[in-house]
CSV table of C-alpha atoms and ligand atoms in Angstrom, one decimal:
chain,number,residue,atom,x,y,z
A,8,MET,CA,-33.4,85.2,-258.2
A,9,GLU,CA,-34.3,83.5,-254.9
A,10,ASP,CA,-32.4,80.4,-253.8
A,11,VAL,CA,-35.1,77.8,-254.4
A,12,PHE,CA,-33.2,75.1,-252.6
A,13,SER,CA,-32.8,77.0,-249.4
A,14,LEU,CA,-34.6,75.5,-246.4
A,15,LYS,CA,-33.8,78.4,-244.0
A,16,GLY,CA,-36.7,78.9,-241.6
A,17,LYS,CA,-38.3,75.6,-242.3
A,18,ASN,CA,-38.9,72.9,-239.7
A,19,ALA,CA,-38.4,69.3,-240.7
A,20,ILE,CA,-39.1,66.0,-239.0
A,21,VAL,CA,-37.4,62.8,-240.3
A,22,ILE,CA,-39.0,59.6,-239.0
A,23,GLY,CA,-36.5,56.8,-239.2
A,24,GLY,CA,-33.7,59.4,-239.1
A,25,ALA,CA,-31.5,57.4,-236.7
A,26,GLY,CA,-29.2,55.9,-239.2
A,27,GLY,CA,-29.2,54.8,-242.8
A,28,ILE,CA,-31.0,56.8,-245.5
A,29,GLY,CA,-33.0,58.8,-243.0
A,30,GLN,CA,-29.9,60.1,-241.3
A,31,SER,CA,-28.4,61.2,-244.6
A,32,ILE,CA,-31.6,63.0,-245.4
A,33,ALA,CA,-31.7,64.7,-242.0
A,34,LYS,CA,-28.1,65.8,-242.5
A,35,GLY,CA,-28.9,67.2,-246.0
A,36,LEU,CA,-32.0,69.1,-244.8
A,37,ALA,CA,-29.9,70.6,-242.0
A,38,PHE,CA,-27.1,71.6,-244.3
A,39,TYR,CA,-29.5,73.4,-246.6
A,40,GLY,CA,-30.8,75.4,-243.6
A,41,ALA,CA,-33.7,73.5,-242.0
A,42,ASN,CA,-34.2,73.1,-238.3
A,43,VAL,CA,-34.3,69.3,-238.2
A,44,ALA,CA,-35.7,66.7,-235.7
A,45,ILE,CA,-35.2,63.0,-236.1
A,46,ALA,CA,-37.6,60.3,-234.6
A,47,SER,CA,-37.5,56.6,-234.2
A,48,ARG,CA,-37.9,53.9,-231.4
A,49,LYS,CA,-34.4,53.7,-229.9
A,50,LEU,CA,-33.0,56.6,-227.9
A,51,ALA,CA,-29.3,55.5,-228.2
A,52,GLY,CA,-29.5,55.4,-232.0
A,53,LEU,CA,-31.2,58.8,-232.1
A,54,GLU,CA,-28.5,60.3,-229.8
A,55,GLN,CA,-25.7,58.9,-231.9
A,56,ALA,CA,-27.2,60.0,-235.2
A,57,ALA,CA,-27.8,63.6,-233.8
A,58,GLN,CA,-24.2,63.7,-232.7
A,59,GLU,CA,-22.9,62.5,-236.0
A,60,ILE,CA,-25.0,65.0,-237.9
A,61,LYS,CA,-23.8,67.8,-235.6
A,62,GLU,CA,-20.2,66.8,-236.3
A,63,GLU,CA,-20.7,67.0,-240.0
A,64,VAL,CA,-23.0,70.0,-240.4
A,65,GLY,CA,-22.5,71.9,-237.1
A,66,LYS,CA,-26.2,72.1,-236.2
A,67,ASP,CA,-28.1,70.8,-233.3
A,68,ILE,CA,-30.6,68.1,-234.2
A,69,LYS,CA,-33.7,67.5,-232.0
A,70,ILE,CA,-34.6,63.9,-231.1
A,71,PHE,CA,-38.0,62.3,-230.4
A,72,GLN,CA,-38.9,58.7,-229.6
A,73,VAL,CA,-41.8,57.2,-231.5
A,74,ASP,CA,-43.1,53.9,-232.6
A,75,SER,CA,-44.6,54.8,-236.0
A,76,SER,CA,-46.6,51.6,-236.1
A,77,GLU,CA,-48.7,52.8,-233.1
A,78,GLU,CA,-51.3,55.5,-233.6
A,79,GLY,CA,-51.1,56.7,-230.0
A,80,SER,CA,-47.3,57.0,-230.2
A,81,ILE,CA,-47.6,59.1,-233.4
A,82,LYS,CA,-50.2,61.4,-231.8
A,83,GLU,CA,-47.8,61.9,-228.9
A,84,LEU,CA,-45.0,62.7,-231.3
A,85,VAL,CA,-47.1,65.3,-233.2
A,86,ALA,CA,-48.0,67.0,-229.9
A,87,ALA,CA,-44.4,66.9,-228.7
A,88,VAL,CA,-43.1,68.3,-232.0
A,89,ALA,CA,-45.7,71.1,-232.0
A,90,ALA,CA,-44.9,72.0,-228.4
A,91,ASP,CA,-41.1,72.1,-229.1
A,92,MET,CA,-40.8,73.3,-232.7
A,93,GLY,CA,-44.2,75.0,-233.4
A,94,LYS,CA,-44.9,74.6,-237.1
A,95,VAL,CA,-43.9,71.5,-239.2
A,96,ASP,CA,-43.1,72.3,-242.8
A,97,ILE,CA,-41.4,69.0,-243.9
A,98,LEU,CA,-42.2,65.4,-243.0
A,99,VAL,CA,-39.9,62.6,-244.2
A,100,ASN,CA,-41.1,59.0,-243.7
A,101,SER,CA,-37.9,56.9,-243.9
A,102,GLN,CA,-39.0,54.2,-241.5
A,103,GLY,CA,-39.3,50.8,-243.0
A,104,TYR,CA,-37.8,47.3,-243.2
A,105,ASN,CA,-37.7,44.1,-245.2
A,106,VAL,CA,-38.3,40.5,-244.1
A,107,LYS,CA,-37.7,37.8,-246.7
A,108,HIS,CA,-39.6,34.5,-247.0
A,109,ASN,CA,-40.4,32.2,-249.8
A,110,ALA,CA,-43.9,33.1,-251.0
A,111,LEU,CA,-45.1,29.5,-250.4
A,112,GLU,CA,-44.2,29.7,-246.7
A,113,PHE,CA,-44.6,33.4,-245.9
A,114,PRO,CA,-45.7,33.7,-242.2
A,115,MET,CA,-48.7,36.0,-242.4
A,116,ASP,CA,-48.0,37.5,-238.9
A,117,GLU,CA,-44.7,38.8,-240.3
A,118,TRP,CA,-46.5,40.1,-243.4
A,119,ASP,CA,-48.9,42.0,-241.2
A,120,ALA,CA,-46.1,43.4,-239.0
A,121,LEU,CA,-44.2,44.7,-242.0
A,122,PHE,CA,-47.3,46.3,-243.5
A,123,LYS,CA,-48.0,47.9,-240.1
A,124,VAL,CA,-44.7,49.8,-240.4
A,125,ASN,CA,-44.1,50.2,-244.1
A,126,VAL,CA,-47.7,51.1,-245.1
A,127,LYS,CA,-50.2,51.8,-242.3
A,128,GLY,CA,-47.6,53.5,-240.1
A,129,VAL,CA,-46.6,55.8,-242.9
A,130,MET,CA,-50.3,56.6,-243.6
A,131,MET,CA,-50.8,57.4,-239.9
A,132,CYS,CA,-47.8,59.8,-239.9
A,133,CYS,CA,-49.0,61.5,-243.1
A,134,LYS,CA,-52.5,61.8,-241.7
A,135,GLU,CA,-51.5,63.3,-238.3
A,136,PHE,CA,-48.8,65.7,-239.6
A,137,ALA,CA,-50.9,66.7,-242.6
A,138,ALA,CA,-53.6,67.8,-240.1
A,139,VAL,CA,-51.0,70.3,-238.7
A,140,MET,CA,-49.8,71.3,-242.2
A,141,SER,CA,-53.3,71.9,-243.5
A,142,LYS,CA,-53.8,74.6,-240.8
A,143,GLN,CA,-50.6,76.2,-242.0
A,144,ASN,CA,-51.6,75.9,-245.7
A,145,TYR,CA,-48.1,74.6,-246.4
A,146,GLY,CA,-46.4,71.3,-246.2
A,147,LYS,CA,-43.9,69.0,-247.9
A,148,ILE,CA,-44.2,65.2,-247.4
A,149,ILE,CA,-41.6,62.8,-248.6
A,150,ASN,CA,-42.1,59.1,-248.4
A,151,ILE,CA,-39.1,56.8,-248.8
A,152,SER,CA,-40.2,54.0,-251.1
A,153,SER,CA,-37.9,51.8,-253.3
A,154,VAL,CA,-37.3,50.6,-256.8
A,155,ARG,CA,-39.1,47.6,-255.5
A,156,GLY,CA,-42.4,49.5,-255.5
A,157,SER,CA,-42.5,49.2,-259.2
A,158,ARG,CA,-40.0,46.6,-260.1
A,159,ALA,CA,-40.7,43.0,-259.0
A,160,CYS,CA,-38.0,40.6,-257.9
A,161,GLY,CA,-37.9,37.1,-256.4
A,162,GLY,CA,-35.8,36.2,-253.4
A,163,GLY,CA,-38.6,36.3,-250.8
A,164,ASN,CA,-39.5,39.9,-251.3
A,165,ALA,CA,-43.3,39.6,-251.8
A,166,ALA,CA,-44.2,41.6,-248.6
A,167,TYR,CA,-41.5,44.3,-249.1
A,168,CYS,CA,-42.3,44.8,-252.9
A,169,SER,CA,-46.0,44.9,-252.1
A,170,SER,CA,-45.6,47.3,-249.3
A,171,LYS,CA,-43.6,49.8,-251.4
A,172,GLY,CA,-46.1,49.5,-254.3
A,173,ALA,CA,-48.8,50.4,-251.8
A,174,LEU,CA,-46.7,53.3,-250.6
A,175,ASP,CA,-46.3,54.6,-254.1
A,176,MET,CA,-50.0,54.6,-254.7
A,177,MET,CA,-50.6,56.1,-251.2
A,178,THR,CA,-48.2,58.9,-252.2
A,179,ARG,CA,-50.1,59.7,-255.4
A,180,THR,CA,-53.5,59.5,-253.7
A,181,LEU,CA,-52.5,61.8,-250.8
A,182,ALA,CA,-50.9,64.2,-253.3
A,183,VAL,CA,-54.3,64.7,-254.9
A,184,GLU,CA,-56.2,64.8,-251.6
A,185,LEU,CA,-53.8,67.2,-249.9
A,186,ALA,CA,-53.2,69.5,-252.9
A,187,PRO,CA,-56.0,71.9,-251.8
A,188,TYR,CA,-54.0,72.5,-248.6
A,189,ASN,CA,-50.8,73.4,-250.5
A,190,ILE,CA,-49.2,70.2,-249.3
A,191,THR,CA,-47.1,68.3,-251.8
A,192,VAL,CA,-46.6,64.6,-251.3
A,193,ASN,CA,-43.8,62.8,-253.2
A,194,ALA,CA,-41.7,59.7,-252.8
A,195,ILE,CA,-38.1,58.7,-253.4
A,196,GLY,CA,-37.3,55.2,-254.7
A,197,PRO,CA,-33.7,54.2,-254.0
A,198,ALA,CA,-32.1,51.1,-255.4
A,199,LEU,CA,-29.9,48.9,-253.2
A,200,THR,CA,-28.2,51.4,-250.8
A,201,GLU,CA,-25.4,50.5,-248.3
A,202,THR,CA,-27.1,50.7,-244.9
A,203,LYS,CA,-27.4,48.4,-241.8
A,204,MET,CA,-30.7,47.1,-243.3
A,205,VAL,CA,-28.9,45.7,-246.4
A,206,ALA,CA,-25.7,44.8,-244.6
A,207,SER,CA,-27.4,41.8,-243.0
A,208,PHE,CA,-28.7,40.6,-246.4
A,209,LEU,CA,-25.4,41.1,-248.2
A,210,ALA,CA,-23.5,39.3,-245.4
A,211,LYS,CA,-25.5,36.1,-246.3
A,212,ASP,CA,-24.8,36.5,-250.0
A,213,PRO,CA,-21.0,36.5,-250.8
A,214,GLY,CA,-20.4,38.4,-254.1
A,215,GLY,CA,-23.9,39.8,-254.0
A,216,LYS,CA,-22.8,43.4,-253.8
A,217,GLU,CA,-20.6,43.1,-256.9
A,218,ARG,CA,-23.2,41.1,-258.8
A,219,TYR,CA,-25.8,43.8,-258.0
A,220,ALA,CA,-23.4,46.6,-259.0
A,221,LYS,CA,-23.1,45.0,-262.4
A,222,SER,CA,-26.8,45.3,-262.9
A,223,ILE,CA,-26.8,49.0,-262.3
A,224,PRO,CA,-26.0,51.3,-265.4
A,225,LEU,CA,-23.8,53.5,-263.2
A,226,GLY,CA,-22.0,50.4,-262.0
A,227,ARG,CA,-22.2,50.6,-258.3
A,228,ILE,CA,-24.7,50.2,-255.4
A,229,GLY,CA,-26.0,53.4,-253.8
A,230,TYR,CA,-24.7,55.3,-250.8
A,231,THR,CA,-27.0,57.0,-248.4
A,232,ASP,CA,-25.8,60.4,-249.4
A,233,ASP,CA,-27.0,59.7,-252.9
A,234,ILE,CA,-30.5,60.4,-251.6
A,235,ILE,CA,-29.8,63.9,-250.3
A,236,GLY,CA,-30.2,65.7,-253.6
A,237,ALA,CA,-33.7,64.4,-254.3
A,238,SER,CA,-34.8,65.0,-250.7
A,239,VAL,CA,-33.7,68.6,-250.7
A,240,PHE,CA,-35.4,69.2,-254.0
A,241,LEU,CA,-38.7,67.7,-252.7
A,242,ALA,CA,-38.4,69.6,-249.4
A,243,SER,CA,-37.8,73.0,-251.0
A,244,ALA,CA,-39.5,75.6,-253.1
A,245,ALA,CA,-37.6,74.0,-256.1
A,246,SER,CA,-40.4,71.4,-256.2
A,247,SER,CA,-43.4,73.8,-255.7
A,248,TYR,CA,-45.1,72.4,-258.7
A,249,VAL,CA,-44.2,68.7,-258.2
A,250,THR,CA,-46.5,66.4,-256.4
A,251,GLY,CA,-47.5,62.7,-256.6
A,252,GLN,CA,-44.2,61.7,-258.1
A,253,VAL,CA,-41.6,59.0,-257.3
A,254,ILE,CA,-38.0,60.1,-258.0
A,255,TYR,CA,-35.5,57.3,-258.4
A,256,PRO,CA,-31.9,57.9,-257.3
A,257,ASP,CA,-31.1,54.4,-258.5
A,258,GLY,CA,-28.0,54.6,-260.8
A,259,GLY,CA,-30.3,54.1,-263.8
A,260,LEU,CA,-31.8,50.8,-262.7
A,261,THR,CA,-35.5,51.7,-263.5
A,262,ALA,CA,-34.4,53.1,-266.8
A,263,ILE,CA,-33.7,49.6,-268.1
A,264,GLY,CA,-37.1,48.2,-267.2
B,6,NAP,N1,-31.1,50.4,-247.9
B,6,NAP,C1,-31.7,50.1,-249.0
B,6,NAP,O1,-31.1,49.4,-249.9
B,6,NAP,C2,-33.0,50.7,-249.4
B,6,NAP,C3,-33.4,50.7,-250.7
B,6,NAP,C4,-34.6,51.2,-251.1
B,6,NAP,C5,-35.5,51.7,-250.1
B,6,NAP,N2,-35.1,51.7,-248.8
B,6,NAP,C6,-36.0,52.2,-247.8
B,6,NAP,O2,-35.4,53.3,-247.1
B,6,NAP,C7,-35.9,53.4,-245.8
B,6,NAP,C8,-34.7,53.5,-244.8
B,6,NAP,O3,-34.0,52.2,-244.9
B,6,NAP,P1,-32.5,52.1,-244.4
B,6,NAP,O4,-31.9,51.1,-245.3
B,6,NAP,O5,-32.0,53.4,-244.2
B,6,NAP,O6,-32.9,51.3,-243.0
B,6,NAP,P2,-32.3,51.5,-241.6
B,6,NAP,O7,-30.9,51.9,-241.6
B,6,NAP,O8,-32.7,50.2,-240.9
B,6,NAP,O9,-33.2,52.6,-241.0
B,6,NAP,C9,-34.6,52.4,-240.7
B,6,NAP,C10,-35.0,53.4,-239.7
B,6,NAP,O10,-36.4,53.2,-239.4
B,6,NAP,C11,-36.6,53.3,-238.0
B,6,NAP,N3,-37.7,52.5,-237.7
B,6,NAP,C12,-38.0,51.2,-238.0
B,6,NAP,N4,-39.2,50.8,-237.5
B,6,NAP,C13,-39.7,51.9,-236.9
B,6,NAP,C14,-40.9,52.1,-236.1
B,6,NAP,N5,-41.8,51.2,-235.9
B,6,NAP,N6,-41.1,53.4,-235.6
B,6,NAP,C15,-40.1,54.3,-235.8
B,6,NAP,N7,-39.0,54.2,-236.5
B,6,NAP,C16,-38.8,52.9,-237.0
B,6,NAP,C17,-35.3,52.7,-237.4
B,6,NAP,O11,-34.9,53.2,-236.1
B,6,NAP,P3,-35.3,52.4,-234.7
B,6,NAP,O12,-34.8,51.0,-234.9
B,6,NAP,O13,-34.6,53.2,-233.7
B,6,NAP,O14,-36.8,52.5,-234.6
B,6,NAP,C18,-34.3,53.4,-238.4
B,6,NAP,O15,-33.9,54.7,-238.0
B,6,NAP,C19,-36.8,52.2,-245.6
B,6,NAP,O16,-38.2,52.6,-245.8
B,6,NAP,C20,-36.4,51.3,-246.7
B,6,NAP,O17,-37.4,50.4,-247.1
B,6,NAP,C21,-33.9,51.2,-248.4
């Protein structure tokens, strides 16, 4: 029987791979055999992440700078990746952020800026890399969504929850449209996961981490390495017949409504 989880010979690009969930995913894909590149805006973060992954997995990681909210920057990335790596088998969109404001006072310029990264930017990355994948008649796209795409909450999260809900539906729609090119499109929906993004929110909420952990059936918040299993599954032949799905490594949160 073949090793359906092996990524040997596959080329992967992880956007938002400099830290947090994206870095763990890049590490996991490299461990399972892929040639991995990471991309984001800041060179220093990319270099540090590549170094850390090399120390853990023993593989060189390529780095590319991109602002995934700008179409021109994405086109340059696609060209640079094609020139350097040739084919692209796996695209992970892990870029994204949250900004919290009371719904009655939400500054709409901040709403637009968030949607530009969390929704439009992901669409542009899917569009441009899917064009490459369609010529190969092969591709695996993985969008990092959130439990907040399907599970509402208060606390100023209107823009974030809406953006992830849009991302879930974009994932399903692209799965249908790209299926004829043998490209699968799936999403991963983590619950609260310990990263820099959440550290700033938790710092303003003493006891918040413990309170949140109690609401999770498995009794703890997530760690970035909790996302590796789902990402390797969705990047590999193990998920050949899986598309348009959102997988939740969430400690059971979505199971309770
Ligand atoms: N942490 C959680 O609790 C949690 C839970 C559910 C879902 N998520 C989702 O998981 C994903 C990763 O979150 P994280 O917690 O790992 O956050 P993070 O540590 O802040 O990582 C976000 C990454 O996105 C990159 N990025 C942001 N804007 C970008 C842009 N315009 N162009 C290119 N890269 C950009 C950042 O690098 P640069 O600054 O160098 O650009 C960084 O590498 C996000 O989509 C988030 O919504 C997180």
